[in-house]
Coordinates of N, CA and C and ligand atoms in Angstrom, one line a residue:
M24 N 142.7 -4.5 58.4 CA 142.4 -3.1 58.5 C 142.8 -2.4 59.9
K25 N 143.7 -1.7 59.7 CA 144.4 -1.0 61.0 C 143.3 -0.1 61.7
K26 N 143.7 0.0 63.0 CA 142.8 0.5 63.9 C 143.7 1.8 64.3
L27 N 143.1 2.9 64.3 CA 143.6 4.3 64.6 C 142.9 4.8 65.9
V28 N 143.6 5.3 67.0 CA 142.8 6.2 68.0 C 143.3 7.5 68.0
I29 N 142.7 8.5 67.9 CA 143.3 10.0 68.0 C 143.1 10.7 69.1
L30 N 144.1 11.1 69.7 CA 144.1 11.8 71.1 C 143.8 13.7 70.7
I31 N 142.8 14.1 71.1 CA 143.0 15.8 71.1 C 142.7 16.5 72.3
S32 N 143.0 17.7 72.2 CA 142.8 18.5 73.5 C 141.8 19.6 73.0
G33 N 141.8 20.1 71.9 CA 141.0 21.3 71.6 C 140.2 21.2 69.9
R34 N 140.4 22.1 69.3 CA 139.9 22.3 68.0 C 139.8 21.2 67.0
G35 N 140.8 20.3 67.0 CA 141.2 19.0 66.3 C 141.2 18.8 64.9
S36 N 141.6 20.2 64.3 CA 141.6 20.2 62.8 C 142.6 19.2 62.2
N37 N 143.7 18.6 62.9 CA 144.6 17.8 62.3 C 143.7 16.2 62.4
M38 N 143.1 16.2 63.3 CA 142.2 15.0 63.5 C 141.4 15.0 62.3
E39 N 140.8 16.0 62.4 CA 139.9 15.9 61.0 C 140.7 16.0 59.7
A40 N 141.7 16.4 59.4 CA 142.3 16.2 58.2 C 142.7 14.6 58.0
I41 N 142.9 13.8 59.1 CA 143.2 12.5 59.2 C 142.2 11.8 58.8
V42 N 140.7 12.1 59.5 CA 139.5 11.3 59.4 C 139.0 11.6 57.9
R43 N 139.2 12.8 57.4 CA 138.9 13.1 55.9 C 140.0 12.1 54.8
A44 N 141.3 12.2 55.1 CA 142.1 11.6 54.1 C 141.9 10.2 54.3
C45 N 141.6 9.4 55.6 CA 141.5 8.1 55.5 C 140.2 7.5 54.8
S46 N 139.1 8.5 54.8 CA 137.9 8.0 54.2 C 138.0 8.3 52.7
N47 N 138.5 9.5 52.4 CA 138.8 10.0 50.8 C 139.9 9.2 50.3
E48 N 140.6 8.5 50.8 CA 141.8 7.8 50.0 C 141.6 6.3 50.3
A49 N 140.5 6.1 50.8 CA 140.2 4.7 51.1 C 141.4 3.7 51.9
W50 N 141.8 4.3 52.9 CA 143.1 3.7 53.7 C 142.5 2.3 54.1
P51 N 143.5 1.2 54.2 CA 143.0 0.1 54.9 C 143.2 0.4 56.4
A52 N 142.3 1.3 56.8 CA 142.3 1.8 58.4 C 141.3 2.4 58.7
Q53 N 140.6 2.1 59.9 CA 139.7 3.0 60.5 C 139.9 3.7 61.9
V54 N 139.5 5.0 61.9 CA 139.5 5.7 62.8 C 138.8 5.0 64.0
A55 N 139.2 4.4 65.0 CA 138.1 3.6 65.8 C 137.6 4.5 67.1
A56 N 138.5 5.6 67.6 CA 138.0 6.4 68.6 C 138.8 7.9 68.4
V57 N 138.2 8.6 69.0 CA 138.7 10.0 69.2 C 138.4 10.5 70.7
I58 N 139.7 10.8 71.1 CA 139.4 10.6 72.9 C 140.2 12.1 73.1
A59 N 139.4 12.9 74.1 CA 139.8 14.2 74.5 C 140.1 14.2 75.8
N60 N 141.1 15.1 76.5 CA 141.5 15.1 77.9 C 140.7 16.5 78.4
R61 N 139.9 17.0 77.5 CA 138.8 18.2 78.0 C 137.6 17.9 77.3
P62 N 136.5 18.0 78.3 CA 135.2 17.7 77.9 C 134.7 18.9 76.8
D63 N 135.4 19.8 77.0 CA 134.9 21.0 75.9 C 135.7 21.0 74.5
A64 N 136.4 19.9 74.3 CA 137.4 19.7 72.9 C 136.2 20.0 71.8
A65 N 136.6 21.0 70.9 CA 135.5 21.4 69.8 C 135.7 19.9 68.7
G66 N 136.7 19.6 68.8 CA 136.9 18.3 67.8 C 136.1 17.1 67.9
L67 N 135.5 16.9 69.3 CA 134.6 16.0 69.4 C 133.4 15.7 68.7
A68 N 133.0 16.9 68.3 CA 131.5 17.1 67.7 C 131.8 16.3 66.3
F69 N 133.1 17.1 65.7 CA 133.4 16.5 64.4 C 133.3 15.1 64.4
A70 N 134.1 14.3 65.2 CA 134.1 13.0 65.3 C 132.9 12.1 65.5
A71 N 132.0 13.0 66.3 CA 130.6 12.0 66.6 C 129.7 12.1 65.2
S72 N 129.9 13.3 64.6 CA 129.1 13.5 63.5 C 129.6 12.7 62.4
H73 N 131.0 12.3 62.4 CA 131.4 11.0 61.5 C 131.2 9.8 62.0
G74 N 130.2 9.6 63.1 CA 130.0 8.2 63.3 C 131.3 7.4 64.1
I75 N 132.3 8.5 64.5 CA 133.4 7.8 65.3 C 133.0 7.9 66.8
A76 N 133.5 6.8 67.6 CA 133.4 6.5 69.0 C 134.2 8.1 69.7
T77 N 133.6 8.8 70.7 CA 134.4 9.6 71.4 C 134.3 9.3 72.9
A78 N 135.2 9.7 73.6 CA 135.2 9.7 75.1 C 136.1 10.7 75.4
V79 N 135.9 11.2 76.8 CA 136.8 12.1 77.6 C 137.1 11.4 78.8
V80 N 138.7 11.7 78.9 CA 139.4 11.5 80.1 C 139.9 12.9 80.7
D81 N 139.2 13.3 81.5 CA 139.5 14.6 82.1 C 140.7 14.7 82.8
H82 N 142.0 15.1 82.6 CA 143.1 15.0 83.4 C 142.8 15.7 84.9
R83 N 141.8 16.9 85.0 CA 141.7 17.5 86.2 C 140.7 16.5 87.2
Q84 N 140.3 15.1 86.9 CA 139.9 14.5 87.7 C 140.7 13.5 88.3
F85 N 142.0 13.6 88.1 CA 143.2 12.7 88.5 C 144.2 13.3 89.5
P86 N 144.6 12.6 90.5 CA 145.3 13.0 91.4 C 147.0 13.4 90.9
D87 N 147.2 12.5 89.7 CA 148.4 12.7 89.2 C 148.6 12.4 87.9
R88 N 149.8 12.5 87.3 CA 149.9 12.2 85.8 C 149.9 10.5 85.7
E89 N 150.6 9.8 86.4 CA 150.4 8.6 86.2 C 149.1 7.6 86.4
R90 N 148.1 8.4 87.2 CA 147.1 7.9 87.2 C 146.2 8.4 86.2
F91 N 146.3 9.6 85.8 CA 145.6 9.9 84.4 C 146.3 8.8 83.3
D92 N 147.4 9.0 83.2 CA 147.8 8.0 82.0 C 147.3 6.7 82.0
A93 N 147.2 6.2 83.2 CA 146.7 4.7 83.2 C 145.2 4.7 82.9
A94 N 144.4 5.6 83.3 CA 143.0 5.6 82.7 C 143.0 5.8 81.5
L95 N 143.6 6.7 80.9 CA 143.8 6.6 79.5 C 144.2 5.6 78.7
A96 N 145.5 4.9 79.1 CA 146.0 3.8 78.3 C 145.0 2.7 78.3
E97 N 144.1 2.6 79.5 CA 143.2 1.4 79.5 C 142.1 1.8 78.6
L98 N 141.6 2.8 78.4 CA 140.5 3.3 77.4 C 141.2 2.9 75.8
I99 N 142.1 3.6 75.8 CA 142.9 3.5 74.4 C 142.9 1.7 74.0
D100 N 143.5 1.3 74.9 CA 143.6 -0.3 74.7 C 142.3 -1.0 74.5
S101 N 141.2 -0.3 75.1 CA 140.0 -0.9 74.6 C 139.4 -1.0 73.3
F102 N 140.3 -0.2 72.7 CA 139.9 -0.1 70.9 C 141.1 -1.0 70.5
S103 N 141.8 -1.5 70.8 CA 143.1 -2.4 70.3 C 143.4 -1.6 69.1
P104 N 144.3 -0.3 69.3 CA 144.7 0.2 68.1 C 146.0 -0.2 67.7
D105 N 146.4 0.0 66.3 CA 147.5 -0.3 65.6 C 148.4 0.9 65.9
L106 N 147.8 2.0 65.9 CA 148.5 3.3 65.9 C 147.7 4.4 66.9
V107 N 148.5 4.9 67.8 CA 147.8 6.2 68.6 C 148.5 7.5 67.9
I108 N 147.5 8.4 67.7 CA 147.7 9.7 67.0 C 147.6 11.0 68.0
L109 N 148.6 11.5 68.4 CA 148.2 12.6 69.0 C 148.2 14.0 67.9
A110 N 146.9 14.7 68.3 CA 146.8 15.8 67.5 C 146.3 16.9 68.1
G111 N 147.2 17.8 68.6 CA 147.1 18.6 69.3 C 146.8 18.5 70.8
F112 N 147.5 17.1 71.1 CA 147.1 16.7 72.5 C 148.2 17.5 73.4
M113 N 147.7 18.0 74.8 CA 148.5 18.8 75.2 C 148.9 18.5 76.8
R114 N 148.8 17.2 77.0 CA 149.2 16.7 78.3 C 150.8 16.0 78.0
V115 N 151.7 16.3 78.6 CA 152.9 15.5 78.7 C 152.7 14.2 79.1
L116 N 153.1 13.3 78.6 CA 152.8 11.9 78.7 C 154.0 11.2 79.5
T117 N 153.6 10.3 80.8 CA 154.7 9.7 81.1 C 155.5 8.4 80.6
P118 N 156.7 8.7 81.0 CA 157.7 7.4 80.2 C 156.9 6.1 80.5
G119 N 156.1 5.7 81.2 CA 155.3 4.1 81.2 C 154.4 4.2 80.4
F120 N 153.8 5.5 80.1 CA 152.4 5.4 78.8 C 153.2 5.5 77.5
V121 N 154.4 6.2 77.4 CA 155.0 6.2 76.3 C 155.6 4.7 75.8
D122 N 156.2 4.3 76.6 CA 157.0 2.8 76.4 C 156.0 1.8 75.9
H123 N 154.6 2.0 76.8 CA 153.7 0.9 76.2 C 153.4 1.3 74.9
Y124 N 153.3 2.3 74.1 CA 152.9 2.7 72.7 C 154.1 2.9 71.9
A125 N 155.5 2.3 72.5 CA 156.7 2.5 71.6 C 156.5 2.1 70.1
G126 N 156.9 2.9 69.3 CA 157.0 2.5 67.6 C 155.6 2.7 67.4
R127 N 154.5 3.1 68.2 CA 153.2 3.1 67.3 C 152.4 4.2 67.8
M128 N 152.8 5.3 68.2 CA 152.5 6.4 68.9 C 153.1 7.7 67.7
L129 N 152.2 8.5 67.4 CA 152.8 9.7 66.5 C 152.3 10.8 67.0
N130 N 153.1 12.0 66.8 CA 152.6 13.2 67.0 C 152.8 14.3 66.3
V131 N 152.3 15.5 65.9 CA 152.6 16.4 65.2 C 153.1 17.7 66.1
H132 N 154.2 18.2 65.7 CA 154.6 19.3 66.7 C 155.1 20.7 65.5
P133 N 154.2 21.9 66.1 CA 154.6 23.1 65.0 C 155.9 23.9 65.4
S134 N 157.1 23.0 64.6 CA 158.1 23.5 64.6 C 159.0 22.7 63.9
L135 N 160.2 23.2 63.3 CA 161.1 22.2 62.6 C 162.2 21.5 63.8
L136 N 161.7 20.5 64.1 CA 162.4 19.8 65.5 C 164.0 19.5 64.7
P137 N 164.9 19.7 65.7 CA 165.0 19.7 67.1 C 165.0 21.0 67.7
S138 N 164.5 22.3 66.8 CA 164.1 23.4 67.2 C 163.2 23.5 67.9
F139 N 163.1 24.4 69.0 CA 161.7 24.8 69.4 C 160.8 23.6 70.2
P140 N 161.2 22.8 70.9 CA 160.5 21.7 71.4 C 159.4 22.5 72.7
G141 N 158.4 21.9 73.1 CA 157.6 22.6 74.1 C 156.7 23.4 73.5
L142 N 156.1 24.4 74.3 CA 155.1 25.3 74.0 C 155.3 26.5 73.6
K143 N 154.7 27.4 73.0 CA 154.9 28.7 72.2 C 156.0 28.7 71.3
T144 N 155.6 27.8 70.4 CA 157.0 27.5 69.3 C 157.0 28.7 68.2
H145 N 155.7 29.2 68.0 CA 155.7 30.2 67.0 C 156.2 31.6 67.7
Q146 N 156.3 31.9 69.1 CA 156.9 32.9 69.6 C 158.2 32.7 69.6
Q147 N 158.3 31.7 70.2 CA 159.9 31.0 70.2 C 160.9 31.3 68.9
A148 N 160.1 30.9 67.7 CA 160.4 31.1 66.2 C 160.7 32.5 65.8
L149 N 159.8 33.3 66.4 CA 159.8 34.8 66.0 C 161.1 35.4 66.8
D150 N 161.0 35.0 68.1 CA 162.1 35.6 69.0 C 163.5 35.1 68.5
A151 N 163.4 34.0 68.1 CA 164.9 33.4 67.4 C 165.3 34.2 66.1
G152 N 164.6 34.7 65.4 CA 164.5 35.5 64.0 C 164.9 34.3 63.1
V153 N 164.5 33.2 63.3 CA 164.6 32.2 62.0 C 163.9 32.7 60.8
R154 N 164.4 32.2 59.9 CA 163.8 32.7 58.4 C 162.8 31.6 58.1
L155 N 163.0 30.5 58.4 CA 162.1 29.2 58.2 C 161.6 28.6 59.5
H156 N 160.3 28.2 59.3 CA 159.9 27.4 60.5 C 158.9 26.5 60.1
G157 N 158.1 25.7 60.7 CA 157.4 24.7 60.0 C 156.9 23.9 61.2
A158 N 156.6 22.5 60.5 CA 156.1 21.6 61.4 C 156.9 20.1 61.4
S159 N 156.6 19.4 62.3 CA 157.3 18.0 62.4 C 156.3 16.8 62.6
V160 N 156.3 15.8 62.0 CA 155.4 14.6 62.6 C 156.6 13.5 63.1
H161 N 156.4 13.2 64.4 CA 157.5 12.3 64.9 C 156.9 11.0 65.8
F162 N 157.8 10.1 65.7 CA 157.4 9.0 66.9 C 157.4 9.7 68.3
V163 N 156.9 9.5 69.0 CA 156.8 9.7 70.5 C 157.6 9.0 71.3
T164 N 158.7 9.6 71.7 CA 159.2 9.0 72.9 C 159.3 9.6 74.3
S165 N 160.0 9.2 75.3 CA 159.7 9.9 76.5 C 160.6 11.1 76.7
Q166 N 161.3 11.4 75.6 CA 162.1 12.7 75.5 C 161.4 13.6 74.8
L167 N 160.5 14.6 75.4 CA 159.5 15.3 74.7 C 160.0 16.0 73.5
D168 N 159.5 15.8 72.2 CA 159.5 16.3 71.0 C 160.7 16.2 70.6
H169 N 161.4 14.9 71.0 CA 162.7 14.4 70.5 C 162.5 13.2 69.7
G170 N 161.3 12.5 69.5 CA 161.4 11.4 68.9 C 161.8 11.1 67.5
P171 N 161.9 10.1 66.6 CA 162.5 10.0 65.5 C 161.4 10.6 64.6
I172 N 162.0 11.5 63.5 CA 161.0 12.4 62.6 C 160.6 11.5 61.3
V173 N 159.4 11.6 61.1 CA 158.7 10.8 59.8 C 158.8 11.7 58.8
A174 N 158.3 12.9 59.1 CA 158.0 14.0 58.1 C 158.1 15.4 58.7
Q175 N 158.6 16.4 57.7 CA 158.8 17.9 58.2 C 158.4 18.7 56.9
A176 N 157.8 19.9 57.3 CA 157.4 21.0 56.5 C 158.0 22.2 57.1
A177 N 158.4 23.1 55.7 CA 159.1 24.3 55.9 C 158.3 25.3 55.4
V178 N 158.0 26.2 56.2 CA 157.2 27.6 55.8 C 158.4 28.8 55.8
P179 N 158.1 29.8 55.0 CA 159.1 31.0 55.4 C 158.4 31.8 56.8
V180 N 159.1 32.6 57.3 CA 158.8 33.6 58.2 C 158.8 34.8 57.2
Q181 N 157.6 35.6 57.4 CA 157.4 36.8 56.7 C 157.6 37.9 57.7
A182 N 158.0 39.0 57.2 CA 158.2 40.3 57.8 C 156.6 40.8 58.2
G183 N 156.7 41.1 59.8 CA 155.4 41.6 60.5 C 154.6 40.5 60.8
D184 N 155.3 39.2 60.6 CA 154.3 38.0 61.0 C 154.2 38.0 62.5
T185 N 152.9 37.8 62.9 CA 152.5 37.6 64.7 C 152.7 36.0 64.8
P186 N 152.7 35.3 66.0 CA 152.6 34.1 66.5 C 151.2 33.4 65.5
A187 N 150.2 34.4 65.7 CA 149.0 33.5 65.0 C 149.1 33.5 63.5
M188 N 149.7 34.5 62.9 CA 149.9 34.5 61.3 C 150.9 33.2 61.0
L189 N 151.8 33.3 61.9 CA 152.7 32.0 61.6 C 152.1 30.7 62.0
A190 N 151.5 30.7 63.1 CA 150.8 29.3 63.3 C 149.9 28.9 62.2
E191 N 149.1 29.8 61.6 CA 148.1 29.4 60.4 C 148.9 29.0 59.4
R192 N 150.1 29.5 58.8 CA 150.7 29.1 57.7 C 151.4 27.6 57.9
V193 N 152.0 27.5 59.2 CA 152.3 26.0 59.7 C 151.2 25.0 59.9
L194 N 149.9 25.8 60.3 CA 148.9 24.4 60.5 C 148.5 23.9 59.0
A195 N 148.6 25.1 58.0 CA 148.1 24.5 56.7 C 149.0 23.3 56.5
T196 N 150.3 23.3 56.5 CA 151.2 22.2 56.2 C 151.0 21.1 57.1
E197 N 150.7 21.1 58.4 CA 150.4 20.1 59.2 C 149.3 19.1 58.7
H198 N 148.3 19.9 58.1 CA 147.3 18.9 57.5 C 147.6 18.3 56.3
I199 N 148.8 18.6 55.6 CA 149.2 17.9 54.5 C 150.1 16.7 55.0
I200 N 151.3 17.1 55.9 CA 152.2 15.9 56.2 C 151.7 14.9 57.0
Y201 N 150.8 15.5 58.1 CA 150.2 14.3 59.1 C 149.5 13.1 58.2
P202 N 148.4 13.8 57.4 CA 147.7 12.5 56.8 C 148.8 11.5 56.2
R203 N 149.5 12.3 55.5 CA 150.5 11.5 54.8 C 151.2 10.7 55.7
A204 N 151.9 11.1 56.7 CA 152.4 10.2 57.6 C 151.8 9.0 58.1
V205 N 150.7 9.3 58.3 CA 149.7 8.2 59.1 C 149.5 7.2 58.0
R206 N 149.4 7.8 56.7 CA 149.0 6.8 56.0 C 150.5 5.9 55.4
W207 N 151.5 6.3 55.7 CA 152.8 5.5 55.5 C 153.0 4.5 56.6
F208 N 152.4 4.9 57.7 CA 152.4 3.9 58.9 C 151.5 2.6 58.5
V209 N 150.2 3.2 58.1 CA 149.0 2.3 57.9 C 149.3 1.3 56.8
E210 N 150.3 1.8 55.7 CA 150.7 0.8 54.8 C 152.0 0.0 55.2
G211 N 152.4 0.0 56.4 CA 153.4 -0.6 56.9 C 155.0 -0.2 56.3
R212 N 155.1 1.3 55.8 CA 156.2 1.4 55.0 C 157.3 2.3 55.7
L213 N 157.1 2.3 57.2 CA 158.0 2.9 58.1 C 158.9 2.0 58.7
A214 N 160.1 2.1 58.8 CA 161.2 1.5 59.7 C 161.8 2.4 60.5
L215 N 162.2 2.0 61.8 CA 162.8 2.7 62.8 C 164.4 2.0 62.9
D216 N 165.0 3.1 63.0 CA 166.6 2.8 63.1 C 167.2 3.7 64.1
G217 N 167.2 3.8 65.3 CA 167.5 4.8 66.2 C 166.6 6.0 65.9
L218 N 167.3 7.0 65.6 CA 166.4 8.3 65.4 C 166.1 8.4 64.0
R219 N 166.5 7.3 63.0 CA 166.2 7.7 61.7 C 165.0 6.9 61.3
V220 N 164.1 7.4 60.5 CA 163.1 6.8 59.9 C 163.2 6.5 58.4
T221 N 163.1 5.2 58.1 CA 163.1 5.2 56.5 C 161.9 4.6 55.9
L222 N 161.4 5.2 55.0 CA 160.1 5.1 54.1 C 160.5 4.2 52.6
T223 N 159.7 3.0 52.9 CA 159.9 2.0 51.4 C 158.7 1.9 51.2
P224 N 158.6 2.2 49.6 CA 159.6 2.6 48.9 C 159.6 4.3 49.1
P225 N 160.8 4.9 48.9 CA 160.9 6.2 49.3 C 160.3 7.1 48.4
E226 N 159.8 8.3 49.2 CA 159.2 9.4 48.5 C 159.7 10.3 49.5
P227 N 159.6 12.0 49.0 CA 160.2 13.1 49.9 C 159.4 12.9 51.3
Q228 N 160.2 13.0 52.1 CA 159.7 13.0 53.7 C 159.6 14.4 54.1
W229 N 159.4 15.4 53.1 CA 159.4 16.9 53.5 C 158.5 17.6 52.7
L230 N 158.2 18.7 53.1 CA 157.3 19.6 52.3 C 157.7 21.3 52.4
F231 N 157.9 21.9 51.2 CA 158.6 23.0 51.5 C 157.4 23.8 50.7
A232 N 156.6 24.6 51.7 CA 155.8 25.5 51.2 C 155.7 26.8 51.2
G233 N 156.9 27.2 50.3 CA 157.6 28.4 50.1 C 156.8 29.5 49.1
H234 N 156.0 29.0 48.4 CA 155.3 30.0 47.1 C 153.9 29.8 47.4
T235 N 153.4 30.3 48.8 CA 152.0 30.5 49.1 C 151.3 31.5 48.2
A236 N 150.4 31.5 47.5 CA 149.6 32.5 46.9 C 149.5 34.0 47.9
G237 N 150.0 35.0 47.2 CA 149.5 36.1 48.1 C 150.8 36.5 49.0
E238 N 151.9 35.7 49.0 CA 152.8 35.9 50.2 C 154.2 36.3 49.2
G239 N 154.9 37.5 49.6 CA 156.1 37.8 49.0 C 157.4 36.9 49.2
A240 N 158.2 37.1 48.4 CA 159.5 36.2 48.3 C 160.0 35.7 49.7
Ligands
LIG7 N1 154.7 13.3 75.7 C1 155.8 12.6 75.7 N2 156.5 11.7 76.6 N3 156.7 12.9 74.9 C2 156.2 13.6 73.7 O1 157.0 14.0 72.7 C3 154.9 14.1 73.8 C4 154.1 13.8 74.8 C5 153.2 14.6 74.9 C6 152.5 15.5 74.1 C7 152.8 17.0 72.3 C8 153.7 18.1 72.4 C9 153.7 19.2 71.6 O2 153.8 18.7 70.0 C10 153.2 15.9 73.1 C11 154.5 15.3 72.8 C12 152.1 19.4 75.4 C13 153.1 20.0 76.4 C14 153.0 20.6 77.8 O3 154.0 21.1 78.4 C15 154.5 20.0 75.6 C16 154.4 19.2 74.5 C17 153.6 18.8 73.9 C18 152.0 19.0 74.4 N4 152.0 20.4 78.3 C19 151.5 20.9 79.7 C20 151.6 20.0 80.8 O4 151.7 20.3 81.9 C21 150.1 21.7 79.7 C22 149.8 22.7 78.6 C23 148.1 22.9 78.7 O5 147.4 22.0 79.1 O6 147.8 23.8 77.7 O7 151.4 18.6 80.4 O8 154.3 20.0 71.5
LIG8 C1 148.7 22.2 65.9 O1 149.3 23.2 65.4 C2 149.6 21.3 66.4 O2 150.6 21.3 66.0 C3 149.9 21.9 68.0 O3 148.6 22.5 68.3 C4 147.8 22.7 67.2 C5 146.6 21.9 67.4 O4 145.5 21.9 66.1 N1 150.4 20.9 68.8 C6 151.0 21.5 69.9 O5 151.3 22.8 70.2 C7 151.5 20.3 70.9 N2 151.9 21.0 72.0 P1 144.2 21.3 66.1 O6 143.7 21.1 67.5 O7 143.3 22.1 65.2 O8 144.7 20.0 65.3

């Protein structure tokens, strides 16, 4: 039984998708804890109502990133997880923290990496005029949003899109590819070779959500 710890900052819809898939698909895994850096993170209520341990490590209570990360790592390690999952977690993590979880920490980022790392990715995509946008699940390294890519989903950019419209279209694909990627990890099917991730036995590590009902070509 693999143990998972999920870190959130807000709504937690990706966390919810992972909790539901773990249970519905009977993964050999258990979500041991959901931890937020904000006491008001909405996702905490969902986790608690599903009998999952919840905790808050409020970054505002710490003088610097090193001490916040040290407290966070101590709490995470008390659950002895096999995998740490960033799901809408909004604090950049220090190299020491990232190294401690090397090869066992995943993130979902709302862009087709390596395009548009960092914040406001949907606005960045609209400003750049790209016709395809999407989401990437990647292993976390100390280079922000540049770790080995496990899965990606592409969606079209539509005429008249606002960042919110694009974010909603991308988020729907995150809810598909993130649980899938976590499941591959749990099943022991992912191997790392530099920036490349191989899945054994292979299956598509991409999703093209190009024909969504109600949208033009
Ligand atoms: N940490 C490392 N070292 N590497 C990554 O790849 C990380 C990471 C921490 C978080 C998620 C990430 C994303 O998917 C993530 C990946 C927050 C920021 C940020 O600038 C950037 C990227 C990501 C998450 N945060 C501000 C900060 O000062 C705070 C913003 C806020 O609180 O709203 O930490 O995009
Ligand atoms: C998701 O779109 C996720 O990719 C993004 O925030 C949203 C969180 O939604 N993450 C980042 O922007 C990280 N910087 P959720 O809380 O409902 O899962």
